[in-house]
mmCIF file of C-alpha atoms in Angstrom:
data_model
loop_
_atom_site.group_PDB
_atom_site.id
_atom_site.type_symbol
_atom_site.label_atom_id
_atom_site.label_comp_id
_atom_site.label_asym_id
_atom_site.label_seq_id
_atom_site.Cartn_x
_atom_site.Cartn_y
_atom_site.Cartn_z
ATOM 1 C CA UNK T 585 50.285 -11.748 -13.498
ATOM 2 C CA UNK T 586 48.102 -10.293 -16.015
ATOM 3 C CA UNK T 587 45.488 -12.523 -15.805
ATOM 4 C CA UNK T 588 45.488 -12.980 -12.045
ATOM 5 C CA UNK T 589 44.590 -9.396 -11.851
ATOM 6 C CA UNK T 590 41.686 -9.832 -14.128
ATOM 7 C CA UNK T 591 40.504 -12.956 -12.284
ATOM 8 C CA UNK T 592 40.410 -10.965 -8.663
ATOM 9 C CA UNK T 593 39.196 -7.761 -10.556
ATOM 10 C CA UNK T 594 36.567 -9.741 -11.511
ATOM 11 C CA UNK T 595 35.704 -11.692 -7.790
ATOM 12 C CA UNK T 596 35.509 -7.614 -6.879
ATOM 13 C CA UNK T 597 33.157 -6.523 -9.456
ATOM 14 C CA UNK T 598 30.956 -10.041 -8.251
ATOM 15 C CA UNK T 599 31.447 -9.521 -4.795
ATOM 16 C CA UNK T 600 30.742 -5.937 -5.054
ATOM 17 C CA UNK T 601 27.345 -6.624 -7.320
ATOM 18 C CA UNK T 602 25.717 -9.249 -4.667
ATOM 19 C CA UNK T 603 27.012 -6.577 -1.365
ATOM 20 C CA UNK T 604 25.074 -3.529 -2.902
ATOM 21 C CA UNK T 605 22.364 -5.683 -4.930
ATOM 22 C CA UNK T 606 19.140 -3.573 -4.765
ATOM 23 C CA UNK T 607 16.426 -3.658 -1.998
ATOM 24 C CA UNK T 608 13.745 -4.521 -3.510
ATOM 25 C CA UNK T 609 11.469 -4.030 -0.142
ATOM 26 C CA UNK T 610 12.694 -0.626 0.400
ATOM 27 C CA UNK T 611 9.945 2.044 -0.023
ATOM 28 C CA UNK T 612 11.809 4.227 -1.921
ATOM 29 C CA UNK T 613 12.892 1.247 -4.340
ATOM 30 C CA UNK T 614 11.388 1.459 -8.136
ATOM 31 C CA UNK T 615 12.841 -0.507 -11.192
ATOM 32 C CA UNK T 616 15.137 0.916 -13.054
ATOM 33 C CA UNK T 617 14.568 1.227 -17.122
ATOM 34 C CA UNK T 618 13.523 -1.655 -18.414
ATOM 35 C CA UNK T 619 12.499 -3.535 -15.556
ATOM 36 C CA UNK T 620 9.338 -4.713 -13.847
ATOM 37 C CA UNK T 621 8.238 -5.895 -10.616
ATOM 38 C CA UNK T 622 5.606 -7.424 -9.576
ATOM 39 C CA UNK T 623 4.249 -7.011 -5.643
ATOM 40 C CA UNK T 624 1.470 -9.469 -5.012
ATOM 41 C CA UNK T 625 -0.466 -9.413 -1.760
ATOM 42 C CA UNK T 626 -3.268 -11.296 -0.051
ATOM 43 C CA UNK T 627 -5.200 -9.426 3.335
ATOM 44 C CA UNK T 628 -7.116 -10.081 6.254
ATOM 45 C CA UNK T 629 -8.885 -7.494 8.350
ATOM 46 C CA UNK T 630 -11.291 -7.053 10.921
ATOM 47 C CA UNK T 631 -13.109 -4.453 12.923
ATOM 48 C CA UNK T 632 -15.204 -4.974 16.063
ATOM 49 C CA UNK T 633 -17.413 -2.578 17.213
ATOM 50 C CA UNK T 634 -19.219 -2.771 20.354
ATOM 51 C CA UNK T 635 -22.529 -0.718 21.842
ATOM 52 C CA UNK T 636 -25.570 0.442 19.879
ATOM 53 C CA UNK T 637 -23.686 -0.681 16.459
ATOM 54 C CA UNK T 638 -22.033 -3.733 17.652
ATOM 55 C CA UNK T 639 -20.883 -6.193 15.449
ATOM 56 C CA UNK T 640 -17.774 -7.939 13.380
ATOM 57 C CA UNK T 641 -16.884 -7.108 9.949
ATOM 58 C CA UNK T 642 -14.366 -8.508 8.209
ATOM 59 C CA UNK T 643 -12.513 -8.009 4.656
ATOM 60 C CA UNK T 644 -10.517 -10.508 2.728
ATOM 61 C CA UNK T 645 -8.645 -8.672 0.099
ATOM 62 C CA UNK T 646 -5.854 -9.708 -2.658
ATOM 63 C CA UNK T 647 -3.852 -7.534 -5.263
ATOM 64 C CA UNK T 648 -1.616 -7.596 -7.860
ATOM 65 C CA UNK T 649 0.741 -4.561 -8.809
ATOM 66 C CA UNK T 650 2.601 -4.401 -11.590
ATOM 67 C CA UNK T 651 5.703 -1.652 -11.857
ATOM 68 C CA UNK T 652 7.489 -0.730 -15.223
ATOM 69 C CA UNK T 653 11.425 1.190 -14.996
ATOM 70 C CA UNK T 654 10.869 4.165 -18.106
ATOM 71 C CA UNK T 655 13.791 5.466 -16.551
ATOM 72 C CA UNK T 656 16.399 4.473 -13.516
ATOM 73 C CA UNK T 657 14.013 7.066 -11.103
ATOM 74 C CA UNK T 658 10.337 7.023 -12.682
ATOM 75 C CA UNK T 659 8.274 3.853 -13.333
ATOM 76 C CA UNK T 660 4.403 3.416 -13.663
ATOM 77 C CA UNK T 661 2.576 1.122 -12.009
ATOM 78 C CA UNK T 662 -0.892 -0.610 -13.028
ATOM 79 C CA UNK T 663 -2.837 -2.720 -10.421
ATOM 80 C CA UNK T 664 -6.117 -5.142 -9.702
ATOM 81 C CA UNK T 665 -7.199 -5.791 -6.520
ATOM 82 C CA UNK T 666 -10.307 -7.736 -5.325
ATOM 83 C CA UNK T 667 -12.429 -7.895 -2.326
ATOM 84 C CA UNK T 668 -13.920 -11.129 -1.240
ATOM 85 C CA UNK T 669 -17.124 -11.730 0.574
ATOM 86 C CA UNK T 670 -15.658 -13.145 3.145
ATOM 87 C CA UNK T 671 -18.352 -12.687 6.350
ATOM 88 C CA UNK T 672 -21.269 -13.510 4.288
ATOM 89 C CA UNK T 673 -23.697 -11.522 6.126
ATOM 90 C CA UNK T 674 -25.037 -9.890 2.948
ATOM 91 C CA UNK T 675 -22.599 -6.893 3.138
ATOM 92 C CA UNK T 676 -21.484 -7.654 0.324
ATOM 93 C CA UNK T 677 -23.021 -8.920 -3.467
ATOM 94 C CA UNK T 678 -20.649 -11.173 -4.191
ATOM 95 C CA UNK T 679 -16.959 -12.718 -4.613
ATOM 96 C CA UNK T 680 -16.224 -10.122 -7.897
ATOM 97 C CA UNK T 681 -15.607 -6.798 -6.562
ATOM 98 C CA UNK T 682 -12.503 -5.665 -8.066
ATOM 99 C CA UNK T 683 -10.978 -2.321 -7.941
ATOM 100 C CA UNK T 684 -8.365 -0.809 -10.780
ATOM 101 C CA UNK T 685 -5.373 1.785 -10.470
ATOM 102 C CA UNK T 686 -2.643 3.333 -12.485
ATOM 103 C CA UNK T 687 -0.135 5.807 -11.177
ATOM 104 C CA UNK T 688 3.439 7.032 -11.757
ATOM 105 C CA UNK T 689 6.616 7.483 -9.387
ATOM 106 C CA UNK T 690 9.621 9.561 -9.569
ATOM 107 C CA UNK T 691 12.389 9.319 -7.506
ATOM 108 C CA UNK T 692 15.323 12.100 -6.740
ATOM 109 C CA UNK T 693 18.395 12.110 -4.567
ATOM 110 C CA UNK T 694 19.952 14.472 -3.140
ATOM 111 C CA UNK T 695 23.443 12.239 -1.761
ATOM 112 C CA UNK T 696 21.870 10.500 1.086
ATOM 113 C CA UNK T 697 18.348 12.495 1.380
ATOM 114 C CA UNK T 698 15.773 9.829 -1.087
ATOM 115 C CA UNK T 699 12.486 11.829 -2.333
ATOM 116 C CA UNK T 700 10.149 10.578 -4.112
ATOM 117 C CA UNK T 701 6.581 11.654 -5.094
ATOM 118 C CA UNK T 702 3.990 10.000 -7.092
ATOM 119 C CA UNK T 703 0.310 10.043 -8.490
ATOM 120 C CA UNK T 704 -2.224 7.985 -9.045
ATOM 121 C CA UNK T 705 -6.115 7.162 -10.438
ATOM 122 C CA UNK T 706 -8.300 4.430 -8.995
ATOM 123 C CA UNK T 707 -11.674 2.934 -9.528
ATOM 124 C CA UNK T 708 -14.176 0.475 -8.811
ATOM 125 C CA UNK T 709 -18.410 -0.064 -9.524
ATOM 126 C CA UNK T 710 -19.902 -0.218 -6.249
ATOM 127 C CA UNK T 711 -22.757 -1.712 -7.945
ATOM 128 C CA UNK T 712 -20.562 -4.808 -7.999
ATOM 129 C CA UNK T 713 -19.723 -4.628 -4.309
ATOM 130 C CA UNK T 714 -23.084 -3.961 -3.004
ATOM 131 C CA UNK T 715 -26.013 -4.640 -5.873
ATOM 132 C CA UNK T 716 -28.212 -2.738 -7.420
ATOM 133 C CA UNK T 717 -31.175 -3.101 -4.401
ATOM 134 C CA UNK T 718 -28.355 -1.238 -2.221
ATOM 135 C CA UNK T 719 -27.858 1.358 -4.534
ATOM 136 C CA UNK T 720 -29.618 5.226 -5.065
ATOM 137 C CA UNK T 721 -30.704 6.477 -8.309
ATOM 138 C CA UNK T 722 -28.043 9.694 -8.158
ATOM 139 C CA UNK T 723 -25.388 6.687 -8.303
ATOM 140 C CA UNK T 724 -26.857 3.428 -9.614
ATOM 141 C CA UNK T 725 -25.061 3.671 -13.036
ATOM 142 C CA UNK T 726 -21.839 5.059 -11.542
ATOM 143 C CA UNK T 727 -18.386 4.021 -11.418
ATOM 144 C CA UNK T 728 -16.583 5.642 -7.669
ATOM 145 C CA UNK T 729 -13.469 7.160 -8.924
ATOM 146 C CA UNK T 730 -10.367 8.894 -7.509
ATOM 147 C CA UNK T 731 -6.994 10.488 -7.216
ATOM 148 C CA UNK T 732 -4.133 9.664 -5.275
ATOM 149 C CA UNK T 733 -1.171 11.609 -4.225
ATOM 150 C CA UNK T 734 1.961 11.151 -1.771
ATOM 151 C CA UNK T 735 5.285 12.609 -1.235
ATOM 152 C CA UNK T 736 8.397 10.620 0.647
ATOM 153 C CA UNK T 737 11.452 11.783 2.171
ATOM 154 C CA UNK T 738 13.909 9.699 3.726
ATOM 155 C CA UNK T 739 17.779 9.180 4.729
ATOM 156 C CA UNK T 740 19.619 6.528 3.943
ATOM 157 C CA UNK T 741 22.599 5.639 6.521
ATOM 158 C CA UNK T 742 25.920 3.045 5.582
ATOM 159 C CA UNK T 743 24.422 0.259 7.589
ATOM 160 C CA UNK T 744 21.369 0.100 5.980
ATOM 161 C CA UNK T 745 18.876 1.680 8.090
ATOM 162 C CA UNK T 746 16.267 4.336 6.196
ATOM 163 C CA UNK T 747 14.047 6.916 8.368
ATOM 164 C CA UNK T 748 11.685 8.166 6.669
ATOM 165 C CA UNK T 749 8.287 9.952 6.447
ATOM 166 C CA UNK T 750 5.725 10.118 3.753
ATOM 167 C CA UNK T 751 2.375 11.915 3.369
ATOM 168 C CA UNK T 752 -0.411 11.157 1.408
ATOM 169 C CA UNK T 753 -3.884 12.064 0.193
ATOM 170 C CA UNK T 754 -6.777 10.009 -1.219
ATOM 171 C CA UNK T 755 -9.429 12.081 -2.660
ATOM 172 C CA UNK T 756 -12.550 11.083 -4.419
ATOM 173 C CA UNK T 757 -13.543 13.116 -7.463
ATOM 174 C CA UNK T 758 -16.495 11.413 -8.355
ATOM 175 C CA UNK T 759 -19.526 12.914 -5.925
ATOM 176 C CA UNK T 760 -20.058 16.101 -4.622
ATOM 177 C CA UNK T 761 -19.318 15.836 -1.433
ATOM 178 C CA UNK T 762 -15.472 15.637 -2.511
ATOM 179 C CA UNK T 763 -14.637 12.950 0.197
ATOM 180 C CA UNK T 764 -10.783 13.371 1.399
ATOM 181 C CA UNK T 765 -8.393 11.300 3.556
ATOM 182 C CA UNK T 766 -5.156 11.685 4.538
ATOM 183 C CA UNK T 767 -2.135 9.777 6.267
ATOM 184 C CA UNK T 768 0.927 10.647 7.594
ATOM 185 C CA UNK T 769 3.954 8.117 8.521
ATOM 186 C CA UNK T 770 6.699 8.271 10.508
ATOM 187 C CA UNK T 771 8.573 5.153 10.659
ATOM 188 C CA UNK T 772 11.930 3.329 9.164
ATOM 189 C CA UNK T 773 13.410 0.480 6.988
ATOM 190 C CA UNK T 774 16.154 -1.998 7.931
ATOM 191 C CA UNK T 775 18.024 -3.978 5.768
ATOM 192 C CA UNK T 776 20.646 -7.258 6.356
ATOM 193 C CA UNK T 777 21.664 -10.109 3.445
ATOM 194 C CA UNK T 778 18.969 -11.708 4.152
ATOM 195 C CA UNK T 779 15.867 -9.986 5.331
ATOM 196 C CA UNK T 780 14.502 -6.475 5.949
ATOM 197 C CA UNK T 781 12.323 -5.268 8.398
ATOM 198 C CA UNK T 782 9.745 -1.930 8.238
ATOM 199 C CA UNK T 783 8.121 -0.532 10.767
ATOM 200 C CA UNK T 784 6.094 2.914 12.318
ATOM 201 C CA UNK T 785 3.415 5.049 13.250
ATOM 202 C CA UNK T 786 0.691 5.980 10.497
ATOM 203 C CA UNK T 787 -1.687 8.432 11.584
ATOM 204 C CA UNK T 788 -5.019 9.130 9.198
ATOM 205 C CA UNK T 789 -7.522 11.873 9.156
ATOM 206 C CA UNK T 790 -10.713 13.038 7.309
ATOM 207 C CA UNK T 791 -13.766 12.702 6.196
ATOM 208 C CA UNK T 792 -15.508 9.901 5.343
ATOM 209 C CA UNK T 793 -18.877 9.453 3.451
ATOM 210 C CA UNK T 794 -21.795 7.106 4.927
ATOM 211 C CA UNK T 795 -24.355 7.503 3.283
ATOM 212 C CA UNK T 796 -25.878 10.377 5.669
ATOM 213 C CA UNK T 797 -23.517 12.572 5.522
ATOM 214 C CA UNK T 798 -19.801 13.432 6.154
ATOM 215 C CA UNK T 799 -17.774 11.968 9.038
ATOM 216 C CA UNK T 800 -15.052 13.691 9.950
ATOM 217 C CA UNK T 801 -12.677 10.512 12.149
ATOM 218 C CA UNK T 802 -8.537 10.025 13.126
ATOM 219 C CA UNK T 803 -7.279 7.074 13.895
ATOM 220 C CA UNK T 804 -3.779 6.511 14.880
ATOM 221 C CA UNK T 805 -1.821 2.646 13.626
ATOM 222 C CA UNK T 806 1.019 0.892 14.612
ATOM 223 C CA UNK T 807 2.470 -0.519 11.257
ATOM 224 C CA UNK T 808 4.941 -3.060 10.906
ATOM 225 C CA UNK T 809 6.443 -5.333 7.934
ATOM 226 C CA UNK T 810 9.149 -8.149 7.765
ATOM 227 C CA UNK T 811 10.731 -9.561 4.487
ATOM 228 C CA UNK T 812 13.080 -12.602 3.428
ATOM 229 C CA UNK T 813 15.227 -12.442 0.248
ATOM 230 C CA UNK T 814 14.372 -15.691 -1.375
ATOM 231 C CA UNK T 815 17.076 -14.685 -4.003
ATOM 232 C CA UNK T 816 18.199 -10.937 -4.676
ATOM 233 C CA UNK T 817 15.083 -10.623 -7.138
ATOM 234 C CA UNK T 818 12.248 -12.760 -5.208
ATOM 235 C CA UNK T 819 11.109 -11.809 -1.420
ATOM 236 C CA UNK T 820 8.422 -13.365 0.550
ATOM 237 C CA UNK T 821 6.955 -11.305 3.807
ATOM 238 C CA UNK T 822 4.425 -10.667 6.699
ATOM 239 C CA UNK T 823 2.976 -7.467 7.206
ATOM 240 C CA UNK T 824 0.274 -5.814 9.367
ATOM 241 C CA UNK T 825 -1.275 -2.731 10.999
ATOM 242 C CA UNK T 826 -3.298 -2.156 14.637
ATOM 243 C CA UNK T 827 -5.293 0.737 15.527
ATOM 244 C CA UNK T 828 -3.781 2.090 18.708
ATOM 245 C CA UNK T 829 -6.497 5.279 18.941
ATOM 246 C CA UNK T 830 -9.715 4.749 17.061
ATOM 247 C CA UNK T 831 -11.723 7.940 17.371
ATOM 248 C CA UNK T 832 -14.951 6.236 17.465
ATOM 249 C CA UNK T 833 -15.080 4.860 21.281
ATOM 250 C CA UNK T 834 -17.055 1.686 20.090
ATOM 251 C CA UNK T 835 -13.942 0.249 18.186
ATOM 252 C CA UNK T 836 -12.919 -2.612 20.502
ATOM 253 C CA UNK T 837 -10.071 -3.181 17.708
ATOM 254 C CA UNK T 838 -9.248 -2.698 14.287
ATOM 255 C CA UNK T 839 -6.555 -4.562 12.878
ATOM 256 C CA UNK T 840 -5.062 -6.087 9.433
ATOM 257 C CA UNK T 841 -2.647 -8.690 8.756
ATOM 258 C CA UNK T 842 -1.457 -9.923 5.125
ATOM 259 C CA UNK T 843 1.304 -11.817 3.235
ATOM 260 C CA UNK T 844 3.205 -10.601 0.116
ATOM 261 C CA UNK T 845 5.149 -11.562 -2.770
ATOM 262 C CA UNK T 846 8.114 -8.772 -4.923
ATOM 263 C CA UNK T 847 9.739 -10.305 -7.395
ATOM 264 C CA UNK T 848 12.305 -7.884 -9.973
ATOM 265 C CA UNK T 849 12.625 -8.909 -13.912
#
């Protein structure tokens, strides 16, 4: 008897291990101590303008993010990214543009309310992007550089469906016109064995710096994200945004699609 207990004691505890194993494509989710995770993604976008500007850019982009668990609810994270010159029209310098970041996150519950806010630095040469013909004097020799900031809160229901909203700021530090942009999304996160899906409205405003002067712009997105859990540890998705209400009138459409890559170890 004794050791038929322990034998459906211990179906329980594996039963009960693969039911609530973590979601790794939940925004909230960060690895507990110990642990990393890596989330790799590769980007496509594309904006068409029509009228005095007219014209098609487009952006291929890839990164690599790498999260570290110092405790069960704060990690760091350090990531690479790269932007290709993809159009060839000369926007760009070349193929090596890469961009660096490093940030923390910290996660608190309160029962089923998730918070979680987090930090971060990033950086990149724009001499790199755009070469040194394309470049003033006042920032010829400079590296761009910036902080990061966001907050989330979020409720997580039995069946495995999240609302949540998040704000966030990007603000560069580096010239004096003290550039800012913020978003704000309102959205939610749905979970089954197999796949999760992520979806909702992101809405960004600010200025933005083109080399005349500031440009104050809002633009409103559909986002939208869909997973498969390869294995508890390894997911492969599709994700994407659309601008629904570009403030300048001479957007025909702005859009981004991209694949991804988590994997937990």
């Amino acid at each position: 008897m004794k050791f038929r207990t322990m034998l459906l004691a211990s179906a329980a505890v594996m039963f009960t291990s693969s039911a609530f194993a973590a979601d790794i494509t939940n925004p909230f989710f960060l690895p507990t101590q110990g642990k990393f995770l890596s989330d790799t993604k590769v980007q496509f976008s594309r904006e068409k303008m029509e009228g005095e500007h007219g014209g098609a850019e487009k952006d291929l982009y890839a990164r690599e993010q790498l999260a570290f668990g110092l405790t069960d609810n704060l990690a760091v994270f350090g990531a690479i990214g790269n932007t290709f010159d993809y159009d060839k029209e000369e926007r760009l310098n070349n193929d090596h543009n890469f961009d660096y970041e490093l940030g923390v996150k910290y996660n608190h519950n309160f029962g089923k309310v998730l918070t979680q806010v987090g930090a971060s630095y990033w950086t990149y040469d724009p001499q790199s992007f755009y070469g040194q013909d394309k470049m003033d004097d006042e920032t010829s020799e400079r590296w761009r550089k910036g902080v990061n900031a966001h907050v989330m809160l979020g409720y997580e229901m039995d069946c495995g469906f999240t609302p949540y909203t998040s704000f966030s700021v990007d603000a560069d530090i580096d010239r004096d016109n003290n550039e800012q942009r913020y978003a704000w999304f309102v959205g939610a996160h749905k979970a089954w064995s197999k796949a999760s899906v992520d979806g909702g409205l992101r809405y960004e405003f600010g200025d933005e710096y083109d080399g005349e002067g500031d440009d104050h712009n809002e633009d409103l997105y559909l986002q939208l994200a869909a997973n498969y859990f390869v294995t508890d540890n390894f997911t492969v998705g599709m994700y994407g945004d659309y601008n629904l209400l570009p403030e300048d009138k001479d957007v025909k459409y702005d859009y981004t699609v991209g694949l991804n890559a988590k994997v937990l170890f």
